[in-house]
mmCIF file of C-alpha atoms in Angstrom:
data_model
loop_
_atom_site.group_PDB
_atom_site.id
_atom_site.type_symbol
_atom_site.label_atom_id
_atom_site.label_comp_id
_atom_site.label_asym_id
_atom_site.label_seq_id
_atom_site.Cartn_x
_atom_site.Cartn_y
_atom_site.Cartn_z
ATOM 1 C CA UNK A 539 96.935 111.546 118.747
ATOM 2 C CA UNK A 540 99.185 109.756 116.040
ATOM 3 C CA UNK A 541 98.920 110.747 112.584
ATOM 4 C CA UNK A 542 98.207 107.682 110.179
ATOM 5 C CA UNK A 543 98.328 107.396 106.644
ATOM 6 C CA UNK A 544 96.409 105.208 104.373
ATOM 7 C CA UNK A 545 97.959 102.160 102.242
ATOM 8 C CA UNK A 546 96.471 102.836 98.990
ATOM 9 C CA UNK A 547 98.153 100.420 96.279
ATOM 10 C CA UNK A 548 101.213 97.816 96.007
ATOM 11 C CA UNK A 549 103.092 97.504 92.747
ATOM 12 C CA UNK A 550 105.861 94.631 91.852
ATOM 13 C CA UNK A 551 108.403 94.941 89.834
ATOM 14 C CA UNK A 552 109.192 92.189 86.625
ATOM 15 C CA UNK A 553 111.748 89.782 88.315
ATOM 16 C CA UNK A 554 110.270 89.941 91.918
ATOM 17 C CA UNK A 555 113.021 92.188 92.727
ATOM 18 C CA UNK A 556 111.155 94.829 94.482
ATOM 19 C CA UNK A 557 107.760 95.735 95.893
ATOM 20 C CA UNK A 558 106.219 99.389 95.912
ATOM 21 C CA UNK A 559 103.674 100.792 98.309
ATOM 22 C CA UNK A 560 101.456 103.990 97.732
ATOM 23 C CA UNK A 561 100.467 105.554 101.186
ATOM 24 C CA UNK A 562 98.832 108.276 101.021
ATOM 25 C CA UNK A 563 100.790 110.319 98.690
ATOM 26 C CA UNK A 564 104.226 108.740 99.056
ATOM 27 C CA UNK A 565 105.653 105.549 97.239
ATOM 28 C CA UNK A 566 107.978 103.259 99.354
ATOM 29 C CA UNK A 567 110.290 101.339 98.195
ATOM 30 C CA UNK A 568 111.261 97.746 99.373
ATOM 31 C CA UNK A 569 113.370 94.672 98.375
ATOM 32 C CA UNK A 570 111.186 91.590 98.270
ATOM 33 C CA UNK A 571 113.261 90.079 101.153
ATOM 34 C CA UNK A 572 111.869 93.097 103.254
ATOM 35 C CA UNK A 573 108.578 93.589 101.941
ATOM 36 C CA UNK A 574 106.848 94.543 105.216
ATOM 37 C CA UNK A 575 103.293 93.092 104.097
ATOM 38 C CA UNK A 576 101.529 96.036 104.705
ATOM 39 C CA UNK A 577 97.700 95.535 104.104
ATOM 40 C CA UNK A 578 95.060 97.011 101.818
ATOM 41 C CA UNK A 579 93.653 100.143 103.398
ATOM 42 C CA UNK A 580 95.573 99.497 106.478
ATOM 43 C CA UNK A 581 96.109 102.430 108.405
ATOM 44 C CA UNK A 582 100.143 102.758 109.582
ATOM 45 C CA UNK A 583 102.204 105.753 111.291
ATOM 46 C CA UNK A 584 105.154 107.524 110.073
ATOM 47 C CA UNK A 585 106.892 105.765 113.208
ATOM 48 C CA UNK A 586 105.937 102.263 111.711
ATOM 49 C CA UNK A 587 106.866 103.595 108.221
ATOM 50 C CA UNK A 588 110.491 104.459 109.672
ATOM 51 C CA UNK A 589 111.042 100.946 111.338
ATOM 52 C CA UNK A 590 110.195 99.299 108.029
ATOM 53 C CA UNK A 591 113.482 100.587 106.120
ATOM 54 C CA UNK A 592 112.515 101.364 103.028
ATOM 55 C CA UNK A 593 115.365 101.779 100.791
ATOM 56 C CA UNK A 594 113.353 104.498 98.583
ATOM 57 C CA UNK A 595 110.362 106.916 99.487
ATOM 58 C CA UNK A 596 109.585 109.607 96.359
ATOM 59 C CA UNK A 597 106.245 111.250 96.182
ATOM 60 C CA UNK A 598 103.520 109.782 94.402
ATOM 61 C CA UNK A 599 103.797 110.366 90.833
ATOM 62 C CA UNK A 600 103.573 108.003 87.785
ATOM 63 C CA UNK A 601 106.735 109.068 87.018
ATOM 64 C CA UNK A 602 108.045 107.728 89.921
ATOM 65 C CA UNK A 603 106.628 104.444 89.660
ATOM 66 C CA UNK A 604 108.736 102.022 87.292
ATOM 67 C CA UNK A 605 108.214 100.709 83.651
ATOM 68 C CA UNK A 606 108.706 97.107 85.095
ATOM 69 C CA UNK A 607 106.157 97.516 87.729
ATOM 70 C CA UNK A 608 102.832 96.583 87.597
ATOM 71 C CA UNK A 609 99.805 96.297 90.409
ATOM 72 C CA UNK A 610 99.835 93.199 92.378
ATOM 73 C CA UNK A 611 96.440 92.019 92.159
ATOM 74 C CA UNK A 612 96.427 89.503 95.013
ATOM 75 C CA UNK A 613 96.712 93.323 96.983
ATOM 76 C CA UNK A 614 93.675 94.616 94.920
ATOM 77 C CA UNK A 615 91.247 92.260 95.675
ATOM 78 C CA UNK A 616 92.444 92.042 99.037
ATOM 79 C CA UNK A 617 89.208 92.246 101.510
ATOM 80 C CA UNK A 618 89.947 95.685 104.023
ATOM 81 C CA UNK A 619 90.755 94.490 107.228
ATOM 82 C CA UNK A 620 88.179 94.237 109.725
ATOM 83 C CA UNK A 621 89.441 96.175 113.622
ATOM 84 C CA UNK A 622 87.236 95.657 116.126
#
């Protein structure tokens, strides 16, 4: 059995220079180039994770997340995908 974590929230940065994902308890960080599009609630492996590249992963603190960042709401009121 593969163990999947949860994508929680998306953050971008003032400037659209980079994109921020919460899953589970860890923040990833991307370029907006390689944003990987990850989906609300979306369930994704470590292994999937890895293949992404992100250039930053810190634990989940608000520390950790930047000044310039700020929720991306088109992500928020995304509808939960639907797996059949």
């Amino acid at each position: 059995m593969t163990d999947t974590k949860k994508v929680l929230k998306k953050w971008e940065t003032d400037g659209r220079l980079a994109v921020i994902y919460q899953v589970d308890n860890i923040l990833l960080f991307y370029s907006t180039e390689k944003d990987p599009k990850f989906n609300k609630n979306e369930e994704v492996t470590l292994e999937r994770v890895e293949q992404t590249k992100p250039y930053k992963a810190l634990p989940f603190s608000w520390d950790n997340v930047p000044n310039d960042a700020f929720i991306s709401l088109s992500f928020a009121w995304q509808k939960d995908e639907v797996t059949t």
